Amino acid sequence: MNTFGLQARFLVPLLMTLVVTAYLALPVLDRLTLRWFSRDLNLRGELVTDSLTDSIIDGLDENNLSRLSLAFERVARDERLVAVGLCSPSDDLILHTKAFPRSIGCREAREIAGQPYPQIEIAGGSVHVGFHNISSVEGVAARLILLHDLSFIERRSLDTRHYLVTLLALLGVVVALITIVVAQFMWRGWIASARALLDNGGLADVKTLAASEFAPLAADLRARLRDLEDEFRRSLGPELEWNPARLRSLLHTQLRGDEVLVVSNREPYIHDTQEGGVMVRQPASGLVTAVEPVMRACSGTWIAHGSGSADRLVVDAQSRVRVPPGSEEYTLRRIWLTPEEEQGYYYGFANEGLWPLCHVAHVRPTFREADWERYREINQRFADAVVAEARSEDPVVLVQDYHFALLPAMIRAQLPKATILTFWHIPWPNPESFGICPWRREILQGMLGSTILGFHTRFHCKNFIETVDRYLEARIEHEHSIISYQDDETLIESYPISIEWPSEKTAASWPSIAECRQSVCRRLGLPETVRLAIGVDRFDYTKGILERLNAVERLLEKHPEWCGRFVFVQVAAPSRSTLEEYRNFQDRIEQLTARINARFGRSDYLPIILLARHHDHHAVTELYRAAEICLVTSLHDGMNLVCKEFVAARDDERGVLILSRFAGAAREMTEALIVNPYHVEESADALHKALLMPLPEQRERMASLRMTVREFNVYRWAGRMLADAGRSRLRRRIEARVERHRHT
Ligand code: ADQ
């Protein structure tokens, strides 16, 4: 309701009250004035009687009524006195002035004068009747009738009415004006306070909120707004929701069932020999988590490095195998690499060169000529595989990540009509940082073979465009984020990656939060009262695991009350362990964990539990649901999917996410406690705050985070990219048709 509505609500009853008051008050006022005037006229009558008494007694004694008559006429000249009459003691009218009405006799006059309002209507209007004794020494000598004009009283009463009505009207106007002014001020102040609270939202300092008189109101208001937003989104319903069905329909309508190929280094399923048999597992990788649902939806071909020990055993003659095991929804085409090739292309150039080059984590990139050569060769091998797998001249090829910077241009050289979508899963640095790469031009040229080049954030897009501007002769349309390089156009766009939102069936299959907690506590030998925080990562120096452990140590230093009550569980899957940097990193984490545990641990308590192994999806979900806090403290991260998985697992809308500002996810997940992981104090304080966070605030933040992740899910990520690809293909088809018409 706006301020006018508010004022109207107040003013209408006020005005009605004034009207009713006037309506009731006026008759009372009339009676009151009449009584006052009656009293006044009686008094006046007494005075007139006193002044005439002597003349009357003398006149009666001398029987000289004509002199008396003259005296009466003189008195009756008073404008308020209408007539005068004189009665004998036996009530006979013996003398009267000319205007005395015939209808009134002495008896009537006596009767009327005895009433509370002694008045009577005569021809000239209403008159007040006074009946006064003229006393002499012998007793009552006569009685004097005085008829006073009442019309002036009516005039005065009318005047008084006017005054009263004017006064009430004025009062009404003044009160209305004051109300409007006060309401305006109050409304503005109220709105400002409410806005301030709402702007601060869930991130407002708790103390400020508590201090504010609006705090309870703001909480209600926010809850109501969230409900309204919920209702709104629900009302839009499936229209907005991205799911496999919508993605499939998009593939069929916009890409008309065109062929889709995915290229990534990591394969989505790894077959390993174990205990004499073959077992299959899914690797711990954000990329696989993200792209797998897309492939399931469009049943294409996924080309990847066959890295499992039993991979060759399960493929056909063309190195193909149908996956996922059991449901077999798409084809996995494996590419074989020798250990030397893998060393140079994957560990060497991609992970010792490009990975640290793109992540600002203060680890120096290493560039070796031999690694670069391998990288080129393997990119070419994958490009050849794409061409071999393609059944059409213009397939849609999704190239994944920094292992294949050269692939887009290599595919373009063989399949010029292909639509190539490259997605760079890691950050893109600024031109200066990227400039230290000896093959910077080749890498940029390779990437610009793409039709569409995607990054997680606009910031990474901007860095890439500036890098091209710095090192290549390219035309850049900043307005449309399009780079034209050697006859080809590349659209640079941001597509924030996400996870597959768990279906109702999946969520229903999860054990309850209490069961997850019990099971995790039992497994780790913890009391169920423990306050649990978790971290889930690959062992990678960009993930900020050391910084996280330092924050836990600082928390226990600053707040010793958590000692014995708080446990941090770090799940870390070994990763790239053949690289020295990664082995050292894992050692440092183990040493730091041991030191902190030695410092704060007791015989029955360790503040940090390090689980250095891969966990299956079920175990990771169980941990997400058991914990109260999830710590994501990446020093630099393209997006980070762990934080989104944690939020998706919390269908109880509880739990607190602590998220690094340097993860791409921080741009979307603003309701998390955002921290700078380099600032140990800030991270420790966030941990403390998370441990103390009231349940309503947890719910509020978590509900909002869940809404975001649910809506911006992986199908949307893929859908937006594929829709852009569809538009680009349509445009090229139309251009080709126009071109044909020109030549015919
Ligand atoms: P990653 O660097 O691999 O991905 P991230 O996005 O956090 O990082 O994904 C990790 C995935 O592995 C998650 O699905 C997680 O559940 C899983 N995982 C981690 N540790 C595990 C463990 N010990 N056991 C089992 N599973 C584990 C890269 C970029 C990211 C980007 C993704 C997707 O570095 O910034 O978000 O690609 O684009």
Coordinates of N, CA, C and O in Angstrom, one line a residue, residues 643-731:
C643 N 30.5 -26.4 -4.3 CA 29.5 -25.5 -3.6 C 28.1 -25.7 -4.1 O 27.1 -25.7 -3.3
K644 N 28.0 -26.0 -5.4 CA 26.6 -26.2 -5.9 C 26.1 -27.6 -5.5 O 24.9 -27.7 -5.3
E645 N 27.0 -28.6 -5.5 CA 26.5 -29.9 -5.1 C 26.1 -29.9 -3.6 O 25.1 -30.5 -3.2
F646 N 26.8 -29.1 -2.8 CA 26.5 -29.0 -1.3 C 25.0 -28.4 -1.2 O 24.2 -29.0 -0.5
V647 N 24.8 -27.4 -1.9 CA 23.5 -26.7 -1.9 C 22.4 -27.6 -2.4 O 21.3 -27.7 -1.8
A648 N 22.7 -28.4 -3.4 CA 21.7 -29.3 -4.0 C 21.3 -30.4 -3.0 O 20.2 -30.9 -2.9
A649 N 22.4 -30.8 -2.2 CA 22.1 -31.9 -1.2 C 21.3 -31.5 0.0 O 20.8 -32.3 0.7
R650 N 21.2 -30.2 0.2 CA 20.6 -29.7 1.5 C 19.1 -29.4 1.3 O 18.7 -28.3 1.3
D651 N 18.3 -30.5 1.1 CA 16.9 -30.3 0.9 C 16.2 -29.9 2.2 O 15.0 -29.6 2.3
D652 N 17.0 -30.0 3.3 CA 16.4 -29.5 4.6 C 16.6 -28.0 4.8 O 16.2 -27.4 5.8
E653 N 17.2 -27.4 3.8 CA 17.5 -25.9 3.8 C 18.3 -25.5 5.0 O 18.1 -24.4 5.5
R654 N 19.2 -26.3 5.4 CA 20.1 -25.9 6.5 C 21.5 -26.1 6.0 O 21.8 -26.7 5.0
G655 N 22.4 -25.6 6.8 CA 23.8 -25.7 6.4 C 24.3 -24.3 5.9 O 23.5 -23.6 5.3
V656 N 25.6 -24.1 6.1 CA 26.2 -22.8 5.7 C 27.3 -23.0 4.7 O 28.1 -23.9 4.9
L657 N 27.3 -22.3 3.6 CA 28.3 -22.4 2.6 C 29.3 -21.2 2.8 O 28.9 -20.0 2.8
I658 N 30.6 -21.5 2.9 CA 31.6 -20.5 3.0 C 32.3 -20.6 1.6 O 32.8 -21.7 1.2
L659 N 32.3 -19.5 0.9 CA 32.8 -19.6 -0.5 C 33.8 -18.5 -0.8 O 33.6 -17.3 -0.5
S660 N 34.9 -18.9 -1.5 CA 35.9 -18.0 -1.9 C 35.4 -17.0 -2.9 O 34.7 -17.3 -3.9
R661 N 35.8 -15.7 -2.8 CA 35.4 -14.7 -3.7 C 36.1 -14.9 -5.1 O 35.8 -14.3 -6.1
F662 N 37.2 -15.8 -5.1 CA 37.9 -16.0 -6.3 C 37.4 -17.2 -7.1 O 38.0 -17.6 -8.1
A663 N 36.3 -17.8 -6.7 CA 35.7 -18.9 -7.5 C 34.6 -18.2 -8.3 O 33.9 -17.3 -7.9
G664 N 34.5 -18.7 -9.6 CA 33.4 -18.1 -10.5 C 32.1 -18.2 -9.8 O 31.2 -17.3 -10.0
A665 N 31.8 -19.2 -9.0 CA 30.5 -19.4 -8.4 C 30.1 -18.3 -7.5 O 29.0 -18.0 -7.2
A666 N 31.1 -17.5 -7.0 CA 30.8 -16.4 -6.0 C 30.0 -15.4 -6.7 O 29.3 -14.6 -6.0
R667 N 30.0 -15.3 -8.0 CA 29.2 -14.3 -8.7 C 27.8 -14.6 -8.7 O 26.9 -13.7 -8.8
E668 N 27.4 -15.9 -8.6 CA 26.0 -16.2 -8.6 C 25.5 -16.5 -7.2 O 24.4 -16.2 -6.8
M669 N 26.4 -17.1 -6.3 CA 26.0 -17.6 -5.0 C 26.3 -16.5 -3.9 O 27.0 -16.8 -3.0
T670 N 25.6 -15.4 -4.1 CA 25.9 -14.3 -3.2 C 25.4 -14.5 -1.8 O 25.8 -13.8 -0.9
E671 N 24.5 -15.4 -1.5 CA 24.0 -15.6 -0.2 C 25.0 -16.5 0.7 O 24.7 -16.7 1.9
A672 N 26.0 -17.0 0.1 CA 27.0 -17.7 0.9 C 27.8 -16.7 1.7 O 27.7 -15.5 1.5
L673 N 28.6 -17.2 2.7 CA 29.5 -16.3 3.4 C 30.8 -16.2 2.5 O 31.5 -17.2 2.4
I674 N 30.9 -15.0 1.9 CA 32.0 -14.9 0.9 C 33.3 -14.5 1.6 O 33.2 -13.5 2.4
V675 N 34.4 -15.2 1.3 CA 35.6 -14.8 2.0 C 36.8 -14.7 1.0 O 36.7 -15.2 -0.1
N676 N 37.8 -14.0 1.5 CA 39.1 -14.0 0.8 C 40.0 -15.0 1.4 O 40.4 -14.8 2.6
P677 N 40.2 -16.1 0.7 CA 40.9 -17.2 1.4 C 42.4 -16.9 1.8 O 42.9 -17.5 2.7
Y678 N 42.9 -15.8 1.2 CA 44.3 -15.4 1.6 C 44.2 -14.7 3.0 O 45.3 -14.5 3.6
H679 N 43.1 -14.3 3.4 CA 43.0 -13.6 4.7 C 42.5 -14.6 5.7 O 41.3 -14.8 5.9
V680 N 43.4 -15.1 6.4 CA 43.1 -16.2 7.4 C 42.1 -15.8 8.5 O 41.2 -16.5 8.9
E681 N 42.2 -14.5 8.9 CA 41.4 -14.0 9.9 C 39.9 -14.0 9.4 O 39.0 -14.4 10.2
E682 N 39.7 -13.5 8.2 CA 38.4 -13.4 7.6 C 37.7 -14.8 7.5 O 36.6 -15.0 7.9
S683 N 38.5 -15.8 7.1 CA 38.0 -17.1 6.9 C 37.7 -17.7 8.3 O 36.6 -18.4 8.5
A684 N 38.5 -17.5 9.3 CA 38.3 -18.0 10.6 C 37.0 -17.4 11.2 O 36.2 -18.1 11.8
D685 N 36.9 -16.1 11.0 CA 35.6 -15.4 11.5 C 34.4 -15.9 10.8 O 33.3 -16.1 11.4
A686 N 34.5 -16.2 9.5 CA 33.4 -16.8 8.8 C 33.0 -18.1 9.3 O 31.8 -18.4 9.5
L687 N 34.0 -18.9 9.7 CA 33.7 -20.2 10.3 C 33.0 -20.1 11.6 O 32.0 -20.8 11.9
H688 N 33.5 -19.1 12.4 CA 32.8 -18.9 13.7 C 31.4 -18.4 13.5 O 30.5 -18.9 14.2
K689 N 31.2 -17.5 12.5 CA 29.9 -17.0 12.3 C 29.0 -18.1 11.8 O 27.8 -18.2 12.2
A690 N 29.5 -19.0 10.9 CA 28.7 -20.1 10.4 C 28.3 -21.0 11.5 O 27.1 -21.5 11.6
L691 N 29.2 -21.2 12.5 CA 28.9 -22.1 13.6 C 27.8 -21.5 14.5 O 27.0 -22.3 15.1
L692 N 27.7 -20.2 14.5 CA 26.7 -19.6 15.4 C 25.5 -19.1 14.6 O 24.5 -18.6 15.2
M693 N 25.4 -19.3 13.3 CA 24.3 -18.8 12.6 C 23.0 -19.4 12.9 O 22.8 -20.6 13.0
P694 N 22.0 -18.5 13.3 CA 20.7 -19.1 13.7 C 20.0 -19.8 12.5 O 20.3 -19.5 11.3
L695 N 19.2 -20.8 12.9 CA 18.6 -21.6 11.8 C 17.7 -20.8 10.8 O 17.8 -21.0 9.6
P696 N 17.0 -19.8 11.3 CA 16.2 -19.0 10.2 C 17.1 -18.4 9.2 O 16.8 -18.3 8.0
E697 N 18.2 -17.9 9.6 CA 19.1 -17.2 8.7 C 19.7 -18.3 7.7 O 19.9 -18.0 6.5
Q698 N 20.1 -19.4 8.3 CA 20.6 -20.5 7.4 C 19.6 -20.9 6.4 O 19.9 -21.0 5.2
R699 N 18.3 -21.0 6.8 CA 17.2 -21.4 5.9 C 17.1 -20.3 4.8 O 16.9 -20.7 3.6
E700 N 17.1 -19.1 5.2 CA 16.9 -18.0 4.3 C 18.0 -18.0 3.2 O 17.7 -17.9 2.0
R701 N 19.2 -18.1 3.6 CA 20.3 -18.1 2.7 C 20.2 -19.4 1.8 O 20.4 -19.3 0.6
M702 N 20.0 -20.5 2.5 CA 20.1 -21.8 1.7 C 18.9 -21.9 0.7 O 19.1 -22.3 -0.4
A703 N 17.7 -21.4 1.1 CA 16.6 -21.5 0.2 C 16.9 -20.7 -1.0 O 16.6 -21.1 -2.2
S704 N 17.5 -19.5 -0.9 CA 17.8 -18.7 -2.0 C 18.8 -19.3 -2.9 O 18.7 -19.3 -4.1
L705 N 19.9 -19.9 -2.3 CA 20.9 -20.5 -3.0 C 20.4 -21.7 -3.8 O 20.7 -21.9 -5.0
R706 N 19.5 -22.4 -3.2 CA 18.9 -23.6 -3.9 C 18.1 -23.2 -5.1 O 18.2 -23.8 -6.1
M707 N 17.4 -22.1 -4.9 CA 16.6 -21.6 -6.0 C 17.5 -21.3 -7.2 O 17.2 -21.6 -8.4
T708 N 18.6 -20.6 -6.9 CA 19.5 -20.2 -8.0 C 20.1 -21.4 -8.7 O 20.1 -21.5 -9.9
V709 N 20.6 -22.4 -7.9 CA 21.3 -23.5 -8.5 C 20.3 -24.4 -9.3 O 20.6 -24.9 -10.4
R710 N 19.1 -24.5 -8.7 CA 18.1 -25.3 -9.4 C 17.8 -24.7 -10.8 O 17.7 -25.4 -11.8
E711 N 17.6 -23.4 -10.8 CA 17.2 -22.7 -12.1 C 18.4 -22.7 -13.0 O 18.3 -23.0 -14.2
F712 N 19.6 -22.3 -12.5 CA 20.8 -22.2 -13.4 C 21.5 -23.5 -13.4 O 22.6 -23.6 -12.9
N713 N 20.9 -24.6 -13.8 CA 21.5 -25.9 -13.7 C 22.3 -26.2 -15.0 O 22.4 -25.4 -15.9
V714 N 22.8 -27.4 -15.0 CA 23.7 -27.8 -16.1 C 23.0 -27.8 -17.5 O 23.6 -27.6 -18.5
Y715 N 21.7 -28.1 -17.4 CA 21.0 -28.2 -18.7 C 20.8 -26.8 -19.3 O 20.8 -26.6 -20.5
R716 N 20.7 -25.8 -18.4 CA 20.7 -24.5 -18.9 C 22.0 -24.1 -19.5 O 22.1 -23.4 -20.6
W717 N 23.1 -24.5 -18.8 CA 24.4 -24.2 -19.4 C 24.6 -24.8 -20.8 O 24.9 -24.0 -21.7
A718 N 24.2 -26.0 -20.9 CA 24.4 -26.7 -22.2 C 23.3 -26.1 -23.2 O 23.6 -25.9 -24.4
G719 N 22.1 -25.9 -22.7 CA 21.0 -25.4 -23.5 C 21.3 -24.1 -24.2 O 21.1 -23.9 -25.3
R720 N 21.9 -23.2 -23.4 CA 22.2 -21.8 -23.9 C 23.2 -21.9 -24.9 O 23.2 -21.2 -26.0
M721 N 24.3 -22.8 -24.7 CA 25.3 -22.9 -25.6 C 24.8 -23.5 -27.0 O 25.1 -23.0 -28.0
L722 N 24.0 -24.5 -26.8 CA 23.5 -25.2 -28.0 C 22.5 -24.3 -28.7 O 22.5 -24.4 -30.0
A723 N 21.8 -23.5 -28.0 CA 20.8 -22.6 -28.7 C 21.6 -21.6 -29.5 O 21.2 -21.3 -30.6
D724 N 22.7 -21.1 -28.9 CA 23.5 -20.1 -29.6 C 24.1 -20.8 -30.9 O 24.2 -20.2 -32.0
A725 N 24.5 -22.1 -30.7 CA 25.1 -22.8 -31.8 C 24.0 -23.0 -32.9 O 24.3 -22.8 -34.1
G726 N 22.7 -23.3 -32.5 CA 21.6 -23.4 -33.4 C 21.4 -22.1 -34.2 O 21.2 -22.2 -35.4
R727 N 21.4 -21.0 -33.5 CA 21.2 -19.7 -34.2 C 22.3 -19.5 -35.2 O 22.1 -19.0 -36.3
S728 N 23.6 -19.8 -34.8 CA 24.7 -19.6 -35.7 C 24.6 -20.4 -37.0 O 24.8 -20.0 -38.1
R729 N 24.1 -21.7 -36.8 CA 24.0 -22.6 -37.9 C 22.9 -22.1 -38.9 O 23.0 -22.1 -40.1
L730 N 21.8 -21.6 -38.3 CA 20.7 -21.1 -39.1 C 21.2 -19.9 -39.9 O 20.9 -19.9 -41.1
R731 N 21.9 -19.0 -39.3 CA 22.4 -17.9 -40.0 C 23.3 -18.3 -41.2 O 23.2 -17.8 -42.3

